[in-house]
CSV table of C-alpha atoms in Angstrom, one decimal:
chain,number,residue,atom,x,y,z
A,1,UNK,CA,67.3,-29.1,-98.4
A,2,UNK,CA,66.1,-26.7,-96.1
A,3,UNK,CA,64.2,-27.7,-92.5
A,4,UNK,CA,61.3,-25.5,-93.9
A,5,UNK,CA,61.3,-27.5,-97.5
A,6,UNK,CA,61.8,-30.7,-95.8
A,7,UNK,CA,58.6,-29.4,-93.3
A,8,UNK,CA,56.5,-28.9,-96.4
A,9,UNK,CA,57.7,-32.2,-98.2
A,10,UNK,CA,56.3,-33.8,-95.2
A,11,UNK,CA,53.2,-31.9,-94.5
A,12,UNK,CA,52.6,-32.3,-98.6
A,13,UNK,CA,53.2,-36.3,-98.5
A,14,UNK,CA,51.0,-36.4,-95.5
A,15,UNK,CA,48.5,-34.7,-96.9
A,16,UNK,CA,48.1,-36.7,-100.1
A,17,UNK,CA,48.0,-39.8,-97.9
A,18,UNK,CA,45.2,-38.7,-96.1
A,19,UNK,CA,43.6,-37.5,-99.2
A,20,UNK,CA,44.0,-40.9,-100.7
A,21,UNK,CA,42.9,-43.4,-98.1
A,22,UNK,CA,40.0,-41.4,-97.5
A,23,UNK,CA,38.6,-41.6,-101.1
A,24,UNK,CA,39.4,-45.2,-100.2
A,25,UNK,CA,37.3,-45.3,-96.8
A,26,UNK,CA,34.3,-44.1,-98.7
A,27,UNK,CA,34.8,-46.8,-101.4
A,28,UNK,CA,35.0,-49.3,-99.1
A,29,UNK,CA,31.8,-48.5,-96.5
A,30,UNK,CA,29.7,-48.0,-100.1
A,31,UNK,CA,30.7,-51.6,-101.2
A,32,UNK,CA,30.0,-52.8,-97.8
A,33,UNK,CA,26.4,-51.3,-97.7
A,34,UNK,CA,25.7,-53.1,-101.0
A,35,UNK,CA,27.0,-56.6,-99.9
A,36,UNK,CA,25.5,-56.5,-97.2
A,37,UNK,CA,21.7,-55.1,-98.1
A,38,UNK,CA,21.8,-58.0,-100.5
A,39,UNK,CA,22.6,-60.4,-97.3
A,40,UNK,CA,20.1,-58.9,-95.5
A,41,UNK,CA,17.7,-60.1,-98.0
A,42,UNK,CA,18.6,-63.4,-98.6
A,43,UNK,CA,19.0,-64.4,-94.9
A,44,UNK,CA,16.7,-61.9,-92.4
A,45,UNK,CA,19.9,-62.0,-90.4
A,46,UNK,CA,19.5,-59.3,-87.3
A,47,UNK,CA,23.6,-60.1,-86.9
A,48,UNK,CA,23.4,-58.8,-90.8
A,49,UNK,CA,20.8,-55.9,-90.0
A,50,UNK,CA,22.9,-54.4,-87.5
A,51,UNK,CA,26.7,-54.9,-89.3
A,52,UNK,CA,24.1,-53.4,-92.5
A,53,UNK,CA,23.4,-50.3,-90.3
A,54,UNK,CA,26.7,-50.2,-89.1
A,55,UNK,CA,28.2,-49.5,-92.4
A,56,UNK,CA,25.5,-46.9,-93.1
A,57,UNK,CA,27.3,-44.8,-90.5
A,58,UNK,CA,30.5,-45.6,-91.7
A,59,UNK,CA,29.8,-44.2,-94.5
A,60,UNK,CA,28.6,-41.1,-93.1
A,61,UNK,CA,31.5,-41.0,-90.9
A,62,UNK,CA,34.1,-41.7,-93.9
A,63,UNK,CA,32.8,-38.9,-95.9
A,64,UNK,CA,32.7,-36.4,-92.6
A,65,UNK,CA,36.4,-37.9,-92.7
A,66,UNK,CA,36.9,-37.3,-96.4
A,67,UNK,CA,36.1,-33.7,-95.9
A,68,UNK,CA,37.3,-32.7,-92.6
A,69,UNK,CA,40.8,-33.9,-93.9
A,70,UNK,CA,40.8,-31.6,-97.0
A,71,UNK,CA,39.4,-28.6,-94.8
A,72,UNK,CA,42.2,-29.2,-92.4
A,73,UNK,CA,44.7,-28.8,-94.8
A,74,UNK,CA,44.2,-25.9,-96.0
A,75,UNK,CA,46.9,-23.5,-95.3
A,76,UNK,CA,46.6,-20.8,-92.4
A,77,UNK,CA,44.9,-17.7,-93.1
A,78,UNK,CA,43.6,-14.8,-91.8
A,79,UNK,CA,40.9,-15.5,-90.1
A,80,UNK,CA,42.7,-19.1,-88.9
A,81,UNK,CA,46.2,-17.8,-88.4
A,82,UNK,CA,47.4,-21.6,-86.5
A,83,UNK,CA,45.5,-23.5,-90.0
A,84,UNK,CA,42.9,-25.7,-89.6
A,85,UNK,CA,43.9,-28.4,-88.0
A,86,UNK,CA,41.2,-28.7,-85.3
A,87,UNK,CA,38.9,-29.8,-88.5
A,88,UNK,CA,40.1,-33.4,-88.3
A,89,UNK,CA,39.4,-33.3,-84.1
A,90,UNK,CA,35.4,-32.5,-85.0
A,91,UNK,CA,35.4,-34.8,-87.5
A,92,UNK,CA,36.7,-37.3,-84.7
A,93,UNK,CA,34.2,-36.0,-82.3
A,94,UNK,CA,31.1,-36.7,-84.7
A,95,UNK,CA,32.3,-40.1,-85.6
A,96,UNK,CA,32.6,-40.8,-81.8
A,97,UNK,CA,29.2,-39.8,-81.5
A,98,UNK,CA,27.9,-41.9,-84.7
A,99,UNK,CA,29.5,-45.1,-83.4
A,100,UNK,CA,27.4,-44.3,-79.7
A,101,UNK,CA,24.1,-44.1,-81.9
A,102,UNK,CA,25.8,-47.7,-83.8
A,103,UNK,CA,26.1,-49.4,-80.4
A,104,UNK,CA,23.1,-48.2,-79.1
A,105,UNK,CA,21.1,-49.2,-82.3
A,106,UNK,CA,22.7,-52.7,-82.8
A,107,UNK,CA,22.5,-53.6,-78.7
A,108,UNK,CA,18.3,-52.6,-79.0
A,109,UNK,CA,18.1,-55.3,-81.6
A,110,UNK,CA,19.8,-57.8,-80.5
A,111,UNK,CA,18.3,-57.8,-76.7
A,112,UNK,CA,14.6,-57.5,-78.8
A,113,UNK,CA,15.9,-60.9,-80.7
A,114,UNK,CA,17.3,-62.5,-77.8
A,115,UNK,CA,13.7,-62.2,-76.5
A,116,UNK,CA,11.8,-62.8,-79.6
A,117,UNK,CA,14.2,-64.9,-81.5
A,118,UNK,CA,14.0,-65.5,-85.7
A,119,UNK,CA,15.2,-68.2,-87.6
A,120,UNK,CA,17.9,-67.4,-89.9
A,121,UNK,CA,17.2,-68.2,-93.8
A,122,UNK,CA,20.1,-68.3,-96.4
A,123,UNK,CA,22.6,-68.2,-94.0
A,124,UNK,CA,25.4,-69.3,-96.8
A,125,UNK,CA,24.9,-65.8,-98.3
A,126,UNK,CA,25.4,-63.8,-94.7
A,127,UNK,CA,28.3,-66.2,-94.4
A,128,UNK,CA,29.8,-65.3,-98.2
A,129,UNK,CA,29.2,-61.3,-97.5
A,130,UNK,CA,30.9,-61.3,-93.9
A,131,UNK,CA,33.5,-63.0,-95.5
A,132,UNK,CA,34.1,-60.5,-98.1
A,133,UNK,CA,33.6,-58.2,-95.4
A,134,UNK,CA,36.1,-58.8,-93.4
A,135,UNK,CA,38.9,-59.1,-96.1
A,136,UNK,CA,37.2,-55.5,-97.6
A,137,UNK,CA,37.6,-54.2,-94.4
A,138,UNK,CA,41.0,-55.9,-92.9
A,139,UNK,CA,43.0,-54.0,-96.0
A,140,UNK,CA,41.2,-50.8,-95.2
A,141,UNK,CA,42.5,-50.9,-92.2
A,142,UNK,CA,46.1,-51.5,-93.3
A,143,UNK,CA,45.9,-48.9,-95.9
A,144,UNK,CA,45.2,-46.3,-93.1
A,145,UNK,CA,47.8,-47.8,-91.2
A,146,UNK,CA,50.2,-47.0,-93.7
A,147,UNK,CA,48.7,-43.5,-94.8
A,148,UNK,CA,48.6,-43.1,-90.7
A,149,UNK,CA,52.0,-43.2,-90.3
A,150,UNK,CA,52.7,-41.0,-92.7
A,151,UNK,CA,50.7,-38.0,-91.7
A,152,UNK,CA,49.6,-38.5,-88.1
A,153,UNK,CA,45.9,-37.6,-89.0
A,154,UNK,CA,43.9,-37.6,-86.1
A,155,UNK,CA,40.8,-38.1,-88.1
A,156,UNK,CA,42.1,-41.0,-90.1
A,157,UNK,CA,43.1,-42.4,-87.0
A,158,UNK,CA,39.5,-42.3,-85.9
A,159,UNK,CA,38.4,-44.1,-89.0
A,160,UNK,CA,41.0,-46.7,-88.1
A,161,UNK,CA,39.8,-47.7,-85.1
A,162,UNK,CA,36.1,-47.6,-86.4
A,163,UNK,CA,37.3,-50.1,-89.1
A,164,UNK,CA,39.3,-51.6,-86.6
A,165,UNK,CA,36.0,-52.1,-84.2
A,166,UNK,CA,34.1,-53.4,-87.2
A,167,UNK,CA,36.4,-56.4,-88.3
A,168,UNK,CA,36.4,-57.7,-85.0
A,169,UNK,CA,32.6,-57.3,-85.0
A,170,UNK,CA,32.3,-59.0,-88.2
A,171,UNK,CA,34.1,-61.9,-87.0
A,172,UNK,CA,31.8,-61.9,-84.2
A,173,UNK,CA,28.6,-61.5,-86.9
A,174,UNK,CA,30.5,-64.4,-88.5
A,175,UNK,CA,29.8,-66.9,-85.7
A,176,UNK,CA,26.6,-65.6,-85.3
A,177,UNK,CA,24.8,-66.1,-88.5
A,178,UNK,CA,26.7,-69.7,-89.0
A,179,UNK,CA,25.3,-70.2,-85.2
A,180,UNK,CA,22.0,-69.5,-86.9
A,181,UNK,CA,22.2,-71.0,-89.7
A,182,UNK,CA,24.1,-74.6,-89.4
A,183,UNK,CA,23.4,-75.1,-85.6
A,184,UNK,CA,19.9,-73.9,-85.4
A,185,UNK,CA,20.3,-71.2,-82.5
A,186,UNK,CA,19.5,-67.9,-83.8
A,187,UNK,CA,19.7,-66.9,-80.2
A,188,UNK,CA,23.2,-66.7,-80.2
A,189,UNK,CA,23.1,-64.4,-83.8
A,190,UNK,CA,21.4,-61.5,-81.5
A,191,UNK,CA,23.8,-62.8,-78.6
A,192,UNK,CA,26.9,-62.2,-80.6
A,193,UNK,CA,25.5,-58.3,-81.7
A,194,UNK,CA,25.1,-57.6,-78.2
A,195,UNK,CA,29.1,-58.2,-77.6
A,196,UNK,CA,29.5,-56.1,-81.0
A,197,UNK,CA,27.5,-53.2,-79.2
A,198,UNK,CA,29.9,-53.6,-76.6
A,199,UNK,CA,32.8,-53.4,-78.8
A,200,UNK,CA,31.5,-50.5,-80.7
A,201,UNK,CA,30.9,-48.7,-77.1
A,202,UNK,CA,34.0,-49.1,-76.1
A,203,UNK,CA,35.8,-47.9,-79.0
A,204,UNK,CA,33.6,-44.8,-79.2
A,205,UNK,CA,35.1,-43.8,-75.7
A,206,UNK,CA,38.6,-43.8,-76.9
A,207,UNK,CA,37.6,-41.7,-80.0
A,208,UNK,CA,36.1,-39.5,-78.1
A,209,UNK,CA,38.7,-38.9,-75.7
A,210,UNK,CA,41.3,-38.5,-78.9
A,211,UNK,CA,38.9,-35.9,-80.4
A,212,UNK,CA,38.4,-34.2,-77.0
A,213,UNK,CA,42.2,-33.8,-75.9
A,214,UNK,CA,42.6,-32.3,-79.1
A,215,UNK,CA,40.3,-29.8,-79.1
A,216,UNK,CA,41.0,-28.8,-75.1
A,217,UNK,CA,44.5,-28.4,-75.8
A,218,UNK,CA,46.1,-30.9,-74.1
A,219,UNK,CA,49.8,-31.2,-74.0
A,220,UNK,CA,51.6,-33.7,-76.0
A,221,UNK,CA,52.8,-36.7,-74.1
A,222,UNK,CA,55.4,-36.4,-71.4
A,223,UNK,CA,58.9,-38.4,-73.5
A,224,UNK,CA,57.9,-35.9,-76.1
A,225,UNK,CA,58.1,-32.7,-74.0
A,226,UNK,CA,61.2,-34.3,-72.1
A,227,UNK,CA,62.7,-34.6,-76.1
A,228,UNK,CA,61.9,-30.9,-76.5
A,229,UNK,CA,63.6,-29.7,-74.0
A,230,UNK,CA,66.7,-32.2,-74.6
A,231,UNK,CA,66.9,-30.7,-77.8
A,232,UNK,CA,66.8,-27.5,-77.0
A,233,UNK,CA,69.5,-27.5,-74.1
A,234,UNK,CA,71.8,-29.6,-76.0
A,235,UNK,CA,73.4,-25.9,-76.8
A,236,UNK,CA,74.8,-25.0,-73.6
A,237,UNK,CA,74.7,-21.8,-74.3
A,238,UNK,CA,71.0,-22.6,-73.7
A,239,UNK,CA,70.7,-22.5,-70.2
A,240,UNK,CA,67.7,-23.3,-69.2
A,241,UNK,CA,63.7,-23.3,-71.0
A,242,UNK,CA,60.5,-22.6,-69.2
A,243,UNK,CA,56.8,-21.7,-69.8
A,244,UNK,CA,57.3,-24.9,-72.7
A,245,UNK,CA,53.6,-25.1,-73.8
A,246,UNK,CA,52.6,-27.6,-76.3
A,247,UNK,CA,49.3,-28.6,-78.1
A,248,UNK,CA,48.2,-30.4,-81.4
A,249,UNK,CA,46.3,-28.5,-84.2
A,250,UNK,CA,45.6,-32.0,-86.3
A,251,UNK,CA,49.0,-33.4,-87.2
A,252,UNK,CA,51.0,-30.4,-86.3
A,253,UNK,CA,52.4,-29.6,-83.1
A,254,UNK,CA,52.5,-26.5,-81.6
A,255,UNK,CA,55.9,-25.3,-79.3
A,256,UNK,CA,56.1,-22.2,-77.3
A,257,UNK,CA,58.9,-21.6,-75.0
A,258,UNK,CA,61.3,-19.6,-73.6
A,259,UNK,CA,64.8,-20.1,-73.0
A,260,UNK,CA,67.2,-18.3,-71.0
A,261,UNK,CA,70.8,-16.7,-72.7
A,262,UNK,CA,73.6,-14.8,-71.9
A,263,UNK,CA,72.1,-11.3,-71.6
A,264,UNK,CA,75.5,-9.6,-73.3
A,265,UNK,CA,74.8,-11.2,-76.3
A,266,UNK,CA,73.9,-9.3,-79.0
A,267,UNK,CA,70.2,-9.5,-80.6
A,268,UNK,CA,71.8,-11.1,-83.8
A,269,UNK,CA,73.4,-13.6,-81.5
A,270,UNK,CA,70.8,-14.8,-80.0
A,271,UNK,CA,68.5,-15.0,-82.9
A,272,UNK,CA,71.2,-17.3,-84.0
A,273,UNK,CA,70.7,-19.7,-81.1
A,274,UNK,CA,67.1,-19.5,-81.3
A,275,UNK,CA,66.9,-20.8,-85.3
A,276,UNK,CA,69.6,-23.8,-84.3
A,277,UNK,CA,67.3,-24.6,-81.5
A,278,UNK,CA,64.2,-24.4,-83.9
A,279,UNK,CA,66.1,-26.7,-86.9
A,280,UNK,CA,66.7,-29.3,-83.6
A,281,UNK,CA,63.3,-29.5,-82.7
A,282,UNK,CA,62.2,-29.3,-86.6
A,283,UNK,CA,64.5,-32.6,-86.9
A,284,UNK,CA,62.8,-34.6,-84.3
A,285,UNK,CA,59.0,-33.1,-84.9
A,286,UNK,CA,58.8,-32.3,-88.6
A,287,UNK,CA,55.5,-31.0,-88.3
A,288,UNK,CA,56.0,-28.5,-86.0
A,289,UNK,CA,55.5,-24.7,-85.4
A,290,UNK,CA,57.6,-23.0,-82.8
A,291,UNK,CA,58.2,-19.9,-81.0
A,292,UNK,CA,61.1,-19.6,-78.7
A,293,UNK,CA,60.9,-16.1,-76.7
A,294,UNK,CA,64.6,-15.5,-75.8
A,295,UNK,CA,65.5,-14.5,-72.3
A,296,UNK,CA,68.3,-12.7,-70.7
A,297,UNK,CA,69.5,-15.4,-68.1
A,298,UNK,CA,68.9,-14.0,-64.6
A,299,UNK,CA,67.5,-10.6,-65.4
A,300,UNK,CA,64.0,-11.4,-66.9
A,301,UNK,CA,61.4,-10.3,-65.1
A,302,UNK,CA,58.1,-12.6,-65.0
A,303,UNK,CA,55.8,-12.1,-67.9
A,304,UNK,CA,53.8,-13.9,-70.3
A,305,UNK,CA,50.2,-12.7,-69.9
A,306,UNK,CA,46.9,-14.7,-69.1
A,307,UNK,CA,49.1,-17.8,-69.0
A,308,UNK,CA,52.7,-16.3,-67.5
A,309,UNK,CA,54.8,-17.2,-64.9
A,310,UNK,CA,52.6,-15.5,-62.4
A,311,UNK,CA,49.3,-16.1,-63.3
A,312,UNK,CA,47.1,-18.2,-60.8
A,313,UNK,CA,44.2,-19.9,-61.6
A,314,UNK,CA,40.9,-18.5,-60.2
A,315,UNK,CA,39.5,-20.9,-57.9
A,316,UNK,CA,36.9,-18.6,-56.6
């Protein structure tokens, strides 16, 4: 098999993980919703009101998810000639901004109930529901472990951590609606929201820090440019690599670079080089797309354009 069929395998297995366990998010937040409206009934439980809530905007977040993932995959075109990869960042960026509103939402409550605090009525139900809740939501979150590490999805990697944030609220809901209910303290139900708001925050701020790398181009982490550039100088008729530029467009990375060669090879020489440099890096980063500008070693004069060799940045 080819690098470039083994590329597609990849991309193709990836994608119909992604594809999968977001059909399986949205299945998931709507079961949730209905569990837990039925609790809210039976026990007036702010600690359920706000995990209730909270699984409305999961579900608006899973289906942004569910869609963003599909429009990301579509192949590059003209009018998107790198894909559409950046699809799952936004998605990531609106689900950042859902779980804010969450946090913000559940933290009101819970201070308003700390104040004015309610008893808690058919506790045994809330108890039941967060129960199934957390066993719902703990094999979510393995599922998109699994599909996670098959396609490096940026956005199902933000669903993850919502999912992630809302089991360990739910065991927090958990000892706040038995607080209520078998203790008589349904102080400490709003109490334990207010640490769920906190959690929620918190997780919001590394989602949207993901989502915002991504879409500001940031370069991939430094052991992966250091095994880029291992890669490509394990030829040593590769003798050196510079302007190495990297970025993420969803789960594929992007690789420019050039390299320096003997300048009396000929051009079917060096485009020789350059492919058994690309295969390398192709072996280490399946999902990549690279462009290797060959150079002739000590005779290339600096170029590049708006981002070359001699460009400055404008500080005036």
């Amino acid at each position: 098999m080819t690098s470039d069929a083994a590329a597609t395998d990849i991309h193709a297995d990836g994608h119909a993980a992604t594809r999968a366990v977001t059909r399986l998010s949205v299945g998931v937040a709507v079961v949730l919703i209905a569990l837990k409206a039925f609790a809210l009934g039976a026990s007036g439980s702010v600690s359920i009101l706000a995990s209730l809530a909270d699984s409305a905007l999961d579900l608006v977040a899973s289906l942004g998810v569910f869609f963003a993932v599909r429009w990301a995959a579509l192949p590059a075109d003209e009018d998107h000639r790198y894909g559409h990869g950046k699809g799952e960042a936004l998605a990531a960026l609106v689900q950042a901004g859902l779980v804010f509103a969450s946090a913000l939402f559940i933290g009101w409550e819970a201070i308003q109930r700390i104040f004015d605090p309610r008893p808690v009525a058919s506790g045994y139900w809330g108890v039941v529901v967060i129960l199934i809740s957390i066993a719902l939501t703990g094999w979510l979150v393995w599922m998109q472990s699994r599909a996670m590490a098959r396609s490096g999805s940026l956005a199902v990697a933000a669903d993850r951590a919502h999912y992630a944030g809302d089991l360990a609220a739910n065991g927090v809901v958990l000892i706040g609606v038995i607080s209520g209910t078998f203790l008589a303290a349904p102080g400490l139900d709003a109490a334990a929201r207010l640490i769920v708001a906190v959690w929620l925050f918190w997780g919001a701020v590394g989602v949207l820090k993901a989502a915002a790398d991504h879409l500001v181009d940031k370069a991939v982490p430094d052991a992966d440019r250091v095994a880029i550039t291992t890669a490509v100088l394990a030829d040593p008729r590769i003798s050196g690599v510079h302007q190495l530029r990297t970025r993420m467009a969803g789960n594929s990375m992007m690789i420019q670079m050039h390299v320096d060669l003997d300048p009396a090879l000929t051009l079917d020489a060096a485009h020789a080089i350059v492919v058994e440099a690309e295969n390398r890096l192709l072996a280490a980063f399946p999902r990549a797309d690279i462009l290797i500008h060959p150079d002739p070693r000590g005779r290339a004069e600096a170029h590049g354009g708006a981002f070359g060799e001699t460009a400055q940045p404008d500080l005036g």
